[in-house]
mmCIF file of N, CA and C in Angstrom:
data_model
loop_
_atom_site.group_PDB
_atom_site.id
_atom_site.type_symbol
_atom_site.label_atom_id
_atom_site.label_comp_id
_atom_site.label_asym_id
_atom_site.label_seq_id
_atom_site.Cartn_x
_atom_site.Cartn_y
_atom_site.Cartn_z
ATOM 1 N N ARG A 1 23.663 -15.465 7.156
ATOM 2 C CA ARG A 1 24.827 -15.974 6.453
ATOM 3 C C ARG A 1 25.591 -16.976 7.298
ATOM 4 N N ASN A 2 25.562 -16.800 8.610
ATOM 5 C CA ASN A 2 26.287 -17.717 9.487
ATOM 6 C C ASN A 2 25.751 -19.135 9.381
ATOM 7 N N VAL A 3 24.456 -19.271 9.225
ATOM 8 C CA VAL A 3 23.849 -20.591 9.086
ATOM 9 C C VAL A 3 24.379 -21.277 7.835
ATOM 10 N N LEU A 4 24.537 -20.516 6.766
ATOM 11 C CA LEU A 4 25.008 -21.094 5.511
ATOM 12 C C LEU A 4 26.466 -21.519 5.584
ATOM 13 N N VAL A 5 27.244 -20.927 6.485
ATOM 14 C CA VAL A 5 28.614 -21.387 6.708
ATOM 15 C C VAL A 5 28.572 -22.784 7.316
ATOM 16 N N LEU A 6 27.651 -22.977 8.244
ATOM 17 C CA LEU A 6 27.521 -24.281 8.895
ATOM 18 C C LEU A 6 26.875 -25.321 7.986
ATOM 19 N N ASN A 7 25.907 -24.884 7.193
ATOM 20 C CA ASN A 7 25.208 -25.821 6.305
ATOM 21 C C ASN A 7 24.850 -25.106 5.002
ATOM 22 N N PRO A 8 25.740 -25.156 4.010
ATOM 23 C CA PRO A 8 25.492 -24.447 2.752
ATOM 24 C C PRO A 8 24.346 -25.028 1.931
ATOM 25 N N ASN A 9 23.824 -26.174 2.326
ATOM 26 C CA ASN A 9 22.707 -26.800 1.607
ATOM 27 C C ASN A 9 21.369 -26.600 2.297
ATOM 28 N N PHE A 10 21.301 -25.685 3.256
ATOM 29 C CA PHE A 10 20.061 -25.408 3.967
ATOM 30 C C PHE A 10 19.226 -24.444 3.119
ATOM 31 N N ALA A 11 18.310 -25.003 2.354
ATOM 32 C CA ALA A 11 17.539 -24.237 1.380
ATOM 33 C C ALA A 11 16.793 -23.071 2.019
ATOM 34 N N ASN A 12 16.156 -23.307 3.144
ATOM 35 C CA ASN A 12 15.372 -22.242 3.768
ATOM 36 C C ASN A 12 16.257 -21.062 4.188
ATOM 37 N N ALA A 13 17.479 -21.331 4.591
ATOM 38 C CA ALA A 13 18.389 -20.244 4.956
ATOM 39 C C ALA A 13 18.711 -19.384 3.730
ATOM 40 N N HIS A 14 18.883 -20.025 2.573
ATOM 41 C CA HIS A 14 19.113 -19.255 1.343
ATOM 42 C C HIS A 14 17.903 -18.369 1.035
ATOM 43 N N ALA A 15 16.700 -18.947 1.162
ATOM 44 C CA ALA A 15 15.482 -18.188 0.874
ATOM 45 C C ALA A 15 15.323 -17.014 1.832
ATOM 46 N N GLU A 16 15.556 -17.245 3.108
ATOM 47 C CA GLU A 16 15.404 -16.171 4.093
ATOM 48 C C GLU A 16 16.481 -15.099 3.932
ATOM 49 N N LEU A 17 17.683 -15.502 3.533
ATOM 50 C CA LEU A 17 18.712 -14.512 3.233
ATOM 51 C C LEU A 17 18.270 -13.679 2.032
ATOM 52 N N GLY A 18 17.687 -14.341 1.042
ATOM 53 C CA GLY A 18 17.151 -13.619 -0.109
ATOM 54 C C GLY A 18 16.120 -12.595 0.317
ATOM 55 N N ARG A 19 15.241 -12.983 1.212
ATOM 56 C CA ARG A 19 14.207 -12.059 1.710
ATOM 57 C C ARG A 19 14.842 -10.863 2.405
ATOM 58 N N ALA A 20 15.845 -11.119 3.222
ATOM 59 C CA ALA A 20 16.518 -10.022 3.930
ATOM 60 C C ALA A 20 17.239 -9.093 2.949
ATOM 61 N N LEU A 21 17.814 -9.653 1.899
ATOM 62 C CA LEU A 21 18.512 -8.834 0.907
ATOM 63 C C LEU A 21 17.558 -7.909 0.150
ATOM 64 N N ILE A 22 16.320 -8.340 -0.022
ATOM 65 C CA ILE A 22 15.315 -7.475 -0.641
ATOM 66 C C ILE A 22 15.158 -6.207 0.202
ATOM 67 N N ASP A 23 15.061 -6.391 1.505
ATOM 68 C CA ASP A 23 14.827 -5.260 2.404
ATOM 69 C C ASP A 23 15.933 -4.221 2.369
ATOM 70 N N VAL A 24 17.138 -4.634 2.021
ATOM 71 C CA VAL A 24 18.246 -3.674 1.988
ATOM 72 C C VAL A 24 18.602 -3.270 0.553
ATOM 73 N N GLY A 25 17.716 -3.607 -0.394
ATOM 74 C CA GLY A 25 17.860 -3.122 -1.761
ATOM 75 C C GLY A 25 18.808 -3.899 -2.649
ATOM 76 N N GLN A 26 19.199 -5.099 -2.252
ATOM 77 C CA GLN A 26 20.108 -5.925 -3.056
ATOM 78 C C GLN A 26 19.297 -6.986 -3.803
ATOM 79 N N PHE A 27 18.561 -6.537 -4.812
ATOM 80 C CA PHE A 27 17.575 -7.387 -5.477
ATOM 81 C C PHE A 27 18.197 -8.520 -6.283
ATOM 82 N N GLY A 28 19.265 -8.253 -6.998
ATOM 83 C CA GLY A 28 19.932 -9.308 -7.760
ATOM 84 C C GLY A 28 20.491 -10.391 -6.855
ATOM 85 N N ALA A 29 21.128 -9.978 -5.767
ATOM 86 C CA ALA A 29 21.668 -10.940 -4.801
ATOM 87 C C ALA A 29 20.536 -11.728 -4.141
ATOM 88 N N ALA A 30 19.418 -11.055 -3.910
ATOM 89 C CA ALA A 30 18.253 -11.727 -3.319
ATOM 90 C C ALA A 30 17.754 -12.824 -4.244
ATOM 91 N N ILE A 31 17.608 -12.498 -5.516
ATOM 92 C CA ILE A 31 17.105 -13.485 -6.475
ATOM 93 C C ILE A 31 18.070 -14.665 -6.579
ATOM 94 N N ALA A 32 19.365 -14.396 -6.547
ATOM 95 C CA ALA A 32 20.345 -15.484 -6.606
ATOM 96 C C ALA A 32 20.181 -16.438 -5.422
ATOM 97 N N GLN A 33 19.946 -15.888 -4.236
ATOM 98 C CA GLN A 33 19.760 -16.733 -3.051
ATOM 99 C C GLN A 33 18.463 -17.541 -3.148
ATOM 100 N N ILE A 34 17.423 -16.909 -3.648
ATOM 101 C CA ILE A 34 16.134 -17.591 -3.792
ATOM 102 C C ILE A 34 16.238 -18.704 -4.829
ATOM 103 N N GLU A 35 16.907 -18.432 -5.926
ATOM 104 C CA GLU A 35 17.119 -19.471 -6.943
ATOM 105 C C GLU A 35 17.912 -20.640 -6.381
ATOM 106 N N LYS A 36 18.888 -20.355 -5.526
ATOM 107 C CA LYS A 36 19.679 -21.415 -4.880
ATOM 108 C C LYS A 36 18.780 -22.264 -3.990
ATOM 109 N N ALA A 37 17.900 -21.623 -3.232
ATOM 110 C CA ALA A 37 16.972 -22.361 -2.369
ATOM 111 C C ALA A 37 16.096 -23.300 -3.200
ATOM 112 N N ILE A 38 15.576 -22.797 -4.295
ATOM 113 C CA ILE A 38 14.698 -23.599 -5.152
ATOM 114 C C ILE A 38 15.467 -24.765 -5.764
ATOM 115 N N ALA A 39 16.702 -24.514 -6.188
ATOM 116 C CA ALA A 39 17.517 -25.586 -6.761
ATOM 117 C C ALA A 39 17.817 -26.672 -5.727
ATOM 118 N N LEU A 40 18.041 -26.261 -4.486
ATOM 119 C CA LEU A 40 18.354 -27.225 -3.429
ATOM 120 C C LEU A 40 17.145 -28.051 -2.991
ATOM 121 N N SER A 41 15.959 -27.449 -3.046
ATOM 122 C CA SER A 41 14.769 -28.131 -2.537
ATOM 123 C C SER A 41 13.543 -27.784 -3.390
ATOM 124 N N PRO A 42 13.496 -28.304 -4.627
ATOM 125 C CA PRO A 42 12.437 -27.899 -5.560
ATOM 126 C C PRO A 42 11.034 -28.382 -5.203
ATOM 127 N N THR A 43 10.910 -29.270 -4.252
ATOM 128 C CA THR A 43 9.573 -29.720 -3.832
ATOM 129 C C THR A 43 9.274 -29.303 -2.390
ATOM 130 N N ASP A 44 9.987 -28.332 -1.894
ATOM 131 C CA ASP A 44 9.828 -27.877 -0.509
ATOM 132 C C ASP A 44 8.424 -27.337 -0.277
ATOM 133 N N ILE A 45 7.897 -27.561 0.898
ATOM 134 C CA ILE A 45 6.562 -27.075 1.248
ATOM 135 C C ILE A 45 6.501 -25.540 1.228
ATOM 136 N N SER A 46 7.634 -24.884 1.405
ATOM 137 C CA SER A 46 7.673 -23.417 1.433
ATOM 138 C C SER A 46 7.952 -22.791 0.080
ATOM 139 N N ILE A 47 7.975 -23.576 -0.973
ATOM 140 C CA ILE A 47 8.394 -23.048 -2.272
ATOM 141 C C ILE A 47 7.502 -21.895 -2.748
ATOM 142 N N TYR A 48 6.224 -21.926 -2.386
ATOM 143 C CA TYR A 48 5.354 -20.818 -2.796
ATOM 144 C C TYR A 48 5.851 -19.499 -2.234
ATOM 145 N N MET A 49 6.397 -19.515 -1.010
ATOM 146 C CA MET A 49 6.942 -18.294 -0.405
ATOM 147 C C MET A 49 8.226 -17.872 -1.105
ATOM 148 N N TRP A 50 9.020 -18.840 -1.502
ATOM 149 C CA TRP A 50 10.272 -18.519 -2.172
ATOM 150 C C TRP A 50 9.987 -17.873 -3.525
ATOM 151 N N TYR A 51 9.008 -18.403 -4.248
ATOM 152 C CA TYR A 51 8.612 -17.767 -5.505
ATOM 153 C C TYR A 51 8.047 -16.368 -5.239
ATOM 154 N N TYR A 52 7.290 -16.232 -4.172
ATOM 155 C CA TYR A 52 6.757 -14.924 -3.779
ATOM 156 C C TYR A 52 7.901 -13.941 -3.521
ATOM 157 N N PHE A 53 8.920 -14.390 -2.775
ATOM 158 C CA PHE A 53 10.077 -13.539 -2.513
ATOM 159 C C PHE A 53 10.750 -13.129 -3.827
ATOM 160 N N GLY A 54 10.859 -14.074 -4.777
ATOM 161 C CA GLY A 54 11.442 -13.750 -6.085
ATOM 162 C C GLY A 54 10.632 -12.679 -6.798
ATOM 163 N N GLY A 55 9.304 -12.801 -6.722
ATOM 164 C CA GLY A 55 8.432 -11.797 -7.319
ATOM 165 C C GLY A 55 8.589 -10.446 -6.658
ATOM 166 N N LEU A 56 8.702 -10.449 -5.356
ATOM 167 C CA LEU A 56 8.894 -9.199 -4.612
ATOM 168 C C LEU A 56 10.213 -8.536 -5.007
ATOM 169 N N ALA A 57 11.267 -9.331 -5.099
ATOM 170 C CA ALA A 57 12.570 -8.782 -5.499
ATOM 171 C C ALA A 57 12.491 -8.190 -6.908
ATOM 172 N N ALA A 58 11.869 -8.905 -7.821
ATOM 173 C CA ALA A 58 11.751 -8.418 -9.202
ATOM 174 C C ALA A 58 10.919 -7.138 -9.261
ATOM 175 N N LEU A 59 9.850 -7.065 -8.464
ATOM 176 C CA LEU A 59 9.046 -5.837 -8.431
ATOM 177 C C LEU A 59 9.876 -4.651 -7.953
ATOM 178 N N HIS A 60 10.612 -4.851 -6.882
ATOM 179 C CA HIS A 60 11.438 -3.762 -6.360
ATOM 180 C C HIS A 60 12.520 -3.364 -7.351
ATOM 181 N N ALA A 61 12.965 -4.312 -8.170
ATOM 182 C CA ALA A 61 13.971 -4.017 -9.191
ATOM 183 C C ALA A 61 13.348 -3.359 -10.417
ATOM 184 N N GLY A 62 12.013 -3.292 -10.457
ATOM 185 C CA GLY A 62 11.328 -2.666 -11.579
ATOM 186 C C GLY A 62 11.080 -3.581 -12.761
ATOM 187 N N ASP A 63 11.287 -4.882 -12.594
ATOM 188 C CA ASP A 63 11.077 -5.849 -13.672
ATOM 189 C C ASP A 63 9.719 -6.520 -13.479
ATOM 190 N N HIS A 64 8.675 -5.859 -13.943
ATOM 191 C CA HIS A 64 7.310 -6.316 -13.702
ATOM 192 C C HIS A 64 6.999 -7.653 -14.375
ATOM 193 N N GLN A 65 7.532 -7.882 -15.563
ATOM 194 C CA GLN A 65 7.258 -9.148 -16.242
ATOM 195 C C GLN A 65 7.910 -10.318 -15.509
ATOM 196 N N SER A 66 9.140 -10.147 -15.097
ATOM 197 C CA SER A 66 9.813 -11.192 -14.322
ATOM 198 C C SER A 66 9.064 -11.433 -13.013
ATOM 199 N N ALA A 67 8.629 -10.353 -12.368
ATOM 200 C CA ALA A 67 7.854 -10.485 -11.129
ATOM 201 C C ALA A 67 6.601 -11.305 -11.374
ATOM 202 N N LEU A 68 5.933 -11.033 -12.464
ATOM 203 C CA LEU A 68 4.717 -11.776 -12.795
ATOM 204 C C LEU A 68 5.021 -13.255 -12.996
ATOM 205 N N ASP A 69 6.136 -13.563 -13.635
ATOM 206 C CA ASP A 69 6.530 -14.964 -13.827
ATOM 207 C C ASP A 69 6.752 -15.662 -12.482
ATOM 208 N N TRP A 70 7.482 -15.005 -11.595
ATOM 209 C CA TRP A 70 7.717 -15.560 -10.257
ATOM 210 C C TRP A 70 6.384 -15.746 -9.504
ATOM 211 N N LEU A 71 5.544 -14.735 -9.561
ATOM 212 C CA LEU A 71 4.301 -14.756 -8.789
ATOM 213 C C LEU A 71 3.304 -15.771 -9.324
ATOM 214 N N ARG A 72 3.302 -16.008 -10.609
ATOM 215 C CA ARG A 72 2.448 -17.072 -11.156
ATOM 216 C C ARG A 72 2.850 -18.423 -10.584
ATOM 217 N N LYS A 73 4.150 -18.647 -10.445
ATOM 218 C CA LYS A 73 4.626 -19.904 -9.860
ATOM 219 C C LYS A 73 4.217 -19.992 -8.391
ATOM 220 N N SER A 74 4.301 -18.873 -7.685
ATOM 221 C CA SER A 74 3.868 -18.852 -6.290
ATOM 222 C C SER A 74 2.389 -19.202 -6.181
ATOM 223 N N HIS A 75 1.587 -18.586 -7.036
ATOM 224 C CA HIS A 75 0.135 -18.818 -7.015
ATOM 225 C C HIS A 75 -0.195 -20.260 -7.394
ATOM 226 N N GLN A 76 0.550 -20.811 -8.335
ATOM 227 C CA GLN A 76 0.327 -22.197 -8.723
ATOM 228 C C GLN A 76 0.642 -23.143 -7.557
ATOM 229 N N ALA A 77 1.659 -22.812 -6.775
ATOM 230 C CA ALA A 77 2.052 -23.653 -5.648
ATOM 231 C C ALA A 77 1.119 -23.510 -4.448
ATOM 232 N N ASN A 78 0.452 -22.351 -4.318
ATOM 233 C CA ASN A 78 -0.456 -22.127 -3.187
ATOM 234 C C ASN A 78 -1.504 -21.097 -3.599
ATOM 235 N N ARG A 79 -2.661 -21.567 -3.940
ATOM 236 C CA ARG A 79 -3.717 -20.705 -4.472
ATOM 237 C C ARG A 79 -4.386 -19.823 -3.420
ATOM 238 N N VAL A 80 -4.134 -20.043 -2.150
ATOM 239 C CA VAL A 80 -4.786 -19.236 -1.118
ATOM 240 C C VAL A 80 -3.827 -18.274 -0.412
ATOM 241 N N HIS A 81 -2.621 -18.132 -0.917
ATOM 242 C CA HIS A 81 -1.702 -17.145 -0.352
ATOM 243 C C HIS A 81 -2.091 -15.782 -0.925
ATOM 244 N N ASP A 82 -2.869 -15.037 -0.153
ATOM 245 C CA ASP A 82 -3.481 -13.821 -0.673
ATOM 246 C C ASP A 82 -2.473 -12.740 -1.066
ATOM 247 N N SER A 83 -1.353 -12.667 -0.397
ATOM 248 C CA SER A 83 -0.369 -11.647 -0.739
ATOM 249 C C SER A 83 0.195 -11.836 -2.140
ATOM 250 N N THR A 84 0.217 -13.069 -2.618
ATOM 251 C CA THR A 84 0.669 -13.310 -3.994
ATOM 252 C C THR A 84 -0.263 -12.611 -4.970
ATOM 253 N N LEU A 85 -1.560 -12.682 -4.730
ATOM 254 C CA LEU A 85 -2.521 -12.012 -5.610
ATOM 255 C C LEU A 85 -2.327 -10.504 -5.587
ATOM 256 N N ARG A 86 -2.047 -9.986 -4.425
ATOM 257 C CA ARG A 86 -1.822 -8.543 -4.274
ATOM 258 C C ARG A 86 -0.626 -8.100 -5.115
ATOM 259 N N LEU A 87 0.467 -8.842 -5.016
ATOM 260 C CA LEU A 87 1.641 -8.467 -5.799
ATOM 261 C C LEU A 87 1.456 -8.745 -7.286
ATOM 262 N N MET A 88 0.668 -9.761 -7.620
ATOM 263 C CA MET A 88 0.360 -10.007 -9.030
ATOM 264 C C MET A 88 -0.368 -8.799 -9.622
ATOM 265 N N ALA A 89 -1.245 -8.196 -8.848
ATOM 266 C CA ALA A 89 -1.949 -6.996 -9.313
ATOM 267 C C ALA A 89 -0.959 -5.877 -9.602
ATOM 268 N N VAL A 90 0.011 -5.715 -8.735
ATOM 269 C CA VAL A 90 1.027 -4.681 -8.932
ATOM 270 C C VAL A 90 1.830 -4.971 -10.200
ATOM 271 N N ALA A 91 2.245 -6.228 -10.371
ATOM 272 C CA ALA A 91 3.039 -6.599 -11.553
ATOM 273 C C ALA A 91 2.235 -6.419 -12.836
ATOM 274 N N LEU A 92 0.978 -6.812 -12.801
ATOM 275 C CA LEU A 92 0.120 -6.644 -13.984
ATOM 276 C C LEU A 92 -0.043 -5.166 -14.337
ATOM 277 N N ALA A 93 -0.254 -4.344 -13.329
ATOM 278 C CA ALA A 93 -0.373 -2.900 -13.575
ATOM 279 C C ALA A 93 0.921 -2.358 -14.165
ATOM 280 N N GLY A 94 2.035 -2.856 -13.667
ATOM 281 C CA GLY A 94 3.333 -2.401 -14.161
ATOM 282 C C GLY A 94 3.605 -2.794 -15.602
ATOM 283 N N THR A 95 2.925 -3.828 -16.079
ATOM 284 C CA THR A 95 3.073 -4.234 -17.485
ATOM 285 C C THR A 95 1.985 -3.607 -18.356
ATOM 286 N N GLY A 96 1.190 -2.712 -17.754
ATOM 287 C CA GLY A 96 0.161 -2.015 -18.521
ATOM 288 C C GLY A 96 -1.159 -2.757 -18.619
ATOM 289 N N ARG A 97 -1.313 -3.828 -17.889
ATOM 290 C CA ARG A 97 -2.528 -4.634 -17.953
ATOM 291 C C ARG A 97 -3.432 -4.288 -16.765
ATOM 292 N N GLU A 98 -3.974 -3.090 -16.787
ATOM 293 C CA GLU A 98 -4.740 -2.575 -15.656
ATOM 294 C C GLU A 98 -6.027 -3.349 -15.401
ATOM 295 N N ASP A 99 -6.722 -3.787 -16.444
ATOM 296 C CA ASP A 99 -7.945 -4.567 -16.228
ATOM 297 C C ASP A 99 -7.631 -5.879 -15.523
ATOM 298 N N ASP A 100 -6.550 -6.539 -15.937
ATOM 299 C CA ASP A 100 -6.140 -7.776 -15.275
ATOM 300 C C ASP A 100 -5.717 -7.503 -13.834
ATOM 301 N N ALA A 101 -5.070 -6.352 -13.616
ATOM 302 C CA ALA A 101 -4.669 -5.974 -12.268
ATOM 303 C C ALA A 101 -5.894 -5.800 -11.368
ATOM 304 N N ARG A 102 -6.910 -5.145 -11.892
ATOM 305 C CA ARG A 102 -8.143 -4.953 -11.105
ATOM 306 C C ARG A 102 -8.791 -6.302 -10.772
ATOM 307 N N GLU A 103 -8.746 -7.228 -11.715
ATOM 308 C CA GLU A 103 -9.300 -8.562 -11.463
ATOM 309 C C GLU A 103 -8.528 -9.261 -10.344
ATOM 310 N N LYS A 104 -7.213 -9.123 -10.326
ATOM 311 C CA LYS A 104 -6.407 -9.725 -9.247
ATOM 312 C C LYS A 104 -6.744 -9.076 -7.906
ATOM 313 N N ILE A 105 -6.998 -7.775 -7.921
ATOM 314 C CA ILE A 105 -7.390 -7.104 -6.677
ATOM 315 C C ILE A 105 -8.711 -7.691 -6.185
ATOM 316 N N ARG A 106 -9.648 -7.923 -7.098
ATOM 317 C CA ARG A 106 -10.930 -8.530 -6.704
ATOM 318 C C ARG A 106 -10.709 -9.932 -6.116
ATOM 319 N N GLU A 107 -9.836 -10.722 -6.745
ATOM 320 C CA GLU A 107 -9.520 -12.051 -6.211
ATOM 321 C C GLU A 107 -8.906 -11.938 -4.820
ATOM 322 N N PHE A 108 -7.987 -10.984 -4.660
ATOM 323 C CA PHE A 108 -7.355 -10.751 -3.364
ATOM 324 C C PHE A 108 -8.401 -10.410 -2.303
ATOM 325 N N LEU A 109 -9.335 -9.522 -2.650
ATOM 326 C CA LEU A 109 -10.349 -9.092 -1.683
ATOM 327 C C LEU A 109 -11.331 -10.205 -1.327
ATOM 328 N N LYS A 110 -11.499 -11.182 -2.194
ATOM 329 C CA LYS A 110 -12.324 -12.344 -1.844
ATOM 330 C C LYS A 110 -11.668 -13.135 -0.716
ATOM 331 N N LEU A 111 -10.340 -13.201 -0.737
ATOM 332 C CA LEU A 111 -9.615 -13.930 0.303
ATOM 333 C C LEU A 111 -9.402 -13.091 1.558
ATOM 334 N N ARG A 112 -9.306 -11.766 1.389
ATOM 335 C CA ARG A 112 -9.083 -10.872 2.530
ATOM 336 C C ARG A 112 -10.017 -9.672 2.419
ATOM 337 N N PRO A 113 -11.315 -9.890 2.703
ATOM 338 C CA PRO A 113 -12.322 -8.845 2.478
ATOM 339 C C PRO A 113 -12.149 -7.589 3.328
ATOM 340 N N ASP A 114 -11.482 -7.656 4.488
ATOM 341 C CA ASP A 114 -11.336 -6.441 5.293
ATOM 342 C C ASP A 114 -10.039 -5.692 5.008
ATOM 343 N N ALA A 115 -9.330 -6.050 3.937
ATOM 344 C CA ALA A 115 -8.086 -5.359 3.601
ATOM 345 C C ALA A 115 -8.370 -3.897 3.256
ATOM 346 N N THR A 116 -7.430 -3.034 3.610
ATOM 347 C CA THR A 116 -7.553 -1.608 3.314
ATOM 348 C C THR A 116 -6.305 -1.132 2.575
ATOM 349 N N LEU A 117 -6.392 0.052 2.015
ATOM 350 C CA LEU A 117 -5.216 0.630 1.356
ATOM 351 C C LEU A 117 -4.085 0.863 2.347
ATOM 352 N N ASP A 118 -4.422 1.179 3.593
ATOM 353 C CA ASP A 118 -3.382 1.364 4.602
ATOM 354 C C ASP A 118 -2.592 0.080 4.814
ATOM 355 N N ASP A 119 -3.259 -1.071 4.710
ATOM 356 C CA ASP A 119 -2.555 -2.349 4.823
ATOM 357 C C ASP A 119 -1.473 -2.455 3.748
ATOM 358 N N TRP A 120 -1.764 -1.956 2.569
ATOM 359 C CA TRP A 120 -0.838 -2.051 1.439
ATOM 360 C C TRP A 120 0.374 -1.155 1.636
ATOM 361 N N LYS A 121 0.168 -0.061 2.319
ATOM 362 C CA LYS A 121 1.230 0.920 2.471
ATOM 363 C C LYS A 121 2.200 0.572 3.593
ATOM 364 N N ARG A 122 1.785 -0.301 4.480
ATOM 365 C CA ARG A 122 2.609 -0.663 5.622
ATOM 366 C C ARG A 122 3.717 -1.614 5.195
ATOM 367 N N PRO A 123 4.978 -1.272 5.435
ATOM 368 C CA PRO A 123 6.053 -2.200 5.094
ATOM 369 C C PRO A 123 6.070 -3.393 6.044
ATOM 370 N N ASN A 124 6.596 -4.495 5.574
ATOM 371 C CA ASN A 124 6.679 -5.707 6.396
ATOM 372 C C ASN A 124 7.740 -5.584 7.478
ATOM 373 N N ALA A 125 8.801 -4.875 7.190
ATOM 374 C CA ALA A 125 9.897 -4.772 8.156
ATOM 375 C C ALA A 125 10.309 -3.313 8.286
ATOM 376 N N ARG A 126 10.227 -2.792 9.483
ATOM 377 C CA ARG A 126 10.581 -1.385 9.698
ATOM 378 C C ARG A 126 11.830 -1.229 10.566
ATOM 379 N N ARG A 127 12.427 -2.309 10.992
ATOM 380 C CA ARG A 127 13.542 -2.185 11.919
ATOM 381 C C ARG A 127 14.849 -1.783 11.248
ATOM 382 N N HIS A 128 15.111 -2.277 10.073
ATOM 383 C CA HIS A 128 16.381 -1.972 9.416
ATOM 384 C C HIS A 128 16.331 -0.554 8.835
ATOM 385 N N PRO A 129 17.330 0.263 9.117
ATOM 386 C CA PRO A 129 17.315 1.659 8.635
ATOM 387 C C PRO A 129 17.179 1.771 7.114
ATOM 388 N N ALA A 130 17.767 0.842 6.376
ATOM 389 C CA ALA A 130 17.664 0.897 4.908
ATOM 390 C C ALA A 130 16.232 0.668 4.450
ATOM 391 N N VAL A 131 15.514 -0.189 5.155
ATOM 392 C CA VAL A 131 14.112 -0.462 4.814
ATOM 393 C C VAL A 131 13.274 0.781 5.077
ATOM 394 N N VAL A 132 13.465 1.363 6.239
ATOM 395 C CA VAL A 132 12.720 2.572 6.601
ATOM 396 C C VAL A 132 12.995 3.679 5.587
ATOM 397 N N ALA A 133 14.246 3.850 5.209
ATOM 398 C CA ALA A 133 14.606 4.900 4.255
ATOM 399 C C ALA A 133 13.963 4.664 2.896
ATOM 400 N N ARG A 134 13.943 3.421 2.423
ATOM 401 C CA ARG A 134 13.328 3.109 1.124
ATOM 402 C C ARG A 134 11.842 3.434 1.147
ATOM 403 N N TRP A 135 11.159 3.069 2.214
ATOM 404 C CA TRP A 135 9.716 3.323 2.296
ATOM 405 C C TRP A 135 9.441 4.815 2.404
ATOM 406 N N ARG A 136 10.228 5.519 3.204
ATOM 407 C CA ARG A 136 10.016 6.969 3.338
ATOM 408 C C ARG A 136 10.270 7.696 2.029
ATOM 409 N N ALA A 137 11.203 7.185 1.240
ATOM 410 C CA ALA A 137 11.524 7.803 -0.047
ATOM 411 C C ALA A 137 10.530 7.403 -1.130
ATOM 412 N N GLY A 138 9.579 6.553 -0.769
ATOM 413 C CA GLY A 138 8.577 6.128 -1.739
ATOM 414 C C GLY A 138 9.087 5.101 -2.733
ATOM 415 N N LYS A 139 10.171 4.426 -2.399
ATOM 416 C CA LYS A 139 10.741 3.423 -3.310
ATOM 417 C C LYS A 139 10.112 2.062 -3.050
ATOM 418 N N THR A 140 8.843 1.972 -3.377
ATOM 419 C CA THR A 140 8.119 0.728 -3.249
ATOM 420 C C THR A 140 7.563 0.371 -4.620
ATOM 421 N N PRO A 141 7.214 -0.892 -4.822
ATOM 422 C CA PRO A 141 6.716 -1.284 -6.141
ATOM 423 C C PRO A 141 5.238 -0.988 -6.376
ATOM 424 N N TYR A 142 4.556 -0.343 -5.436
ATOM 425 C CA TYR A 142 3.111 -0.231 -5.505
ATOM 426 C C TYR A 142 2.607 0.975 -6.273
ATOM 427 N N GLY A 143 3.484 1.821 -6.767
ATOM 428 C CA GLY A 143 3.067 3.059 -7.411
ATOM 429 C C GLY A 143 2.190 2.881 -8.640
ATOM 430 N N ALA A 144 2.364 1.802 -9.397
ATOM 431 C CA ALA A 144 1.634 1.640 -10.657
ATOM 432 C C ALA A 144 0.256 1.014 -10.476
ATOM 433 N N LEU A 145 -0.089 0.645 -9.278
ATOM 434 C CA LEU A 145 -1.326 -0.101 -9.055
ATOM 435 C C LEU A 145 -2.566 0.752 -9.317
ATOM 436 N N PRO A 146 -3.474 0.274 -10.193
ATOM 437 C CA PRO A 146 -4.690 1.026 -10.505
ATOM 438 C C PRO A 146 -5.777 0.746 -9.451
ATOM 439 N N LEU A 147 -5.906 1.621 -8.499
ATOM 440 C CA LEU A 147 -6.835 1.369 -7.394
ATOM 441 C C LEU A 147 -8.187 2.020 -7.607
ATOM 442 N N ALA A 148 -8.361 2.780 -8.634
ATOM 443 C CA ALA A 148 -9.636 3.440 -8.876
ATOM 444 C C ALA A 148 -10.569 2.543 -9.657
#
């Protein structure tokens, strides 16, 4: 937030603040920051990550269709960002489209063939107590994923 005081038009700072807000469970605030980043720099080289962050926030908020919309934009901006495919599978499963989810998992595994289920369970950030608590409580968006 301090960076944004110095430069409120720094798009990447808005996106990274959005990412941090996801970790502490403030999904609506996260999406607002990500949308601000996109509005400030709609052709930014990092836009695929910003859309990915939006999808992640929507998944954690339980809005699978919105997550899918965000993640499709991420995938369109960068077709080789494998984590986008992984989250697309989760969003598809959450909307009841299990066959499509399995297909996304297959696409993901083509890009990352040595991926394991343990990789999926590992949180990206374990330092913040709120993040650790959410993961320990099982409050992750991955529960609906059809892995069988």
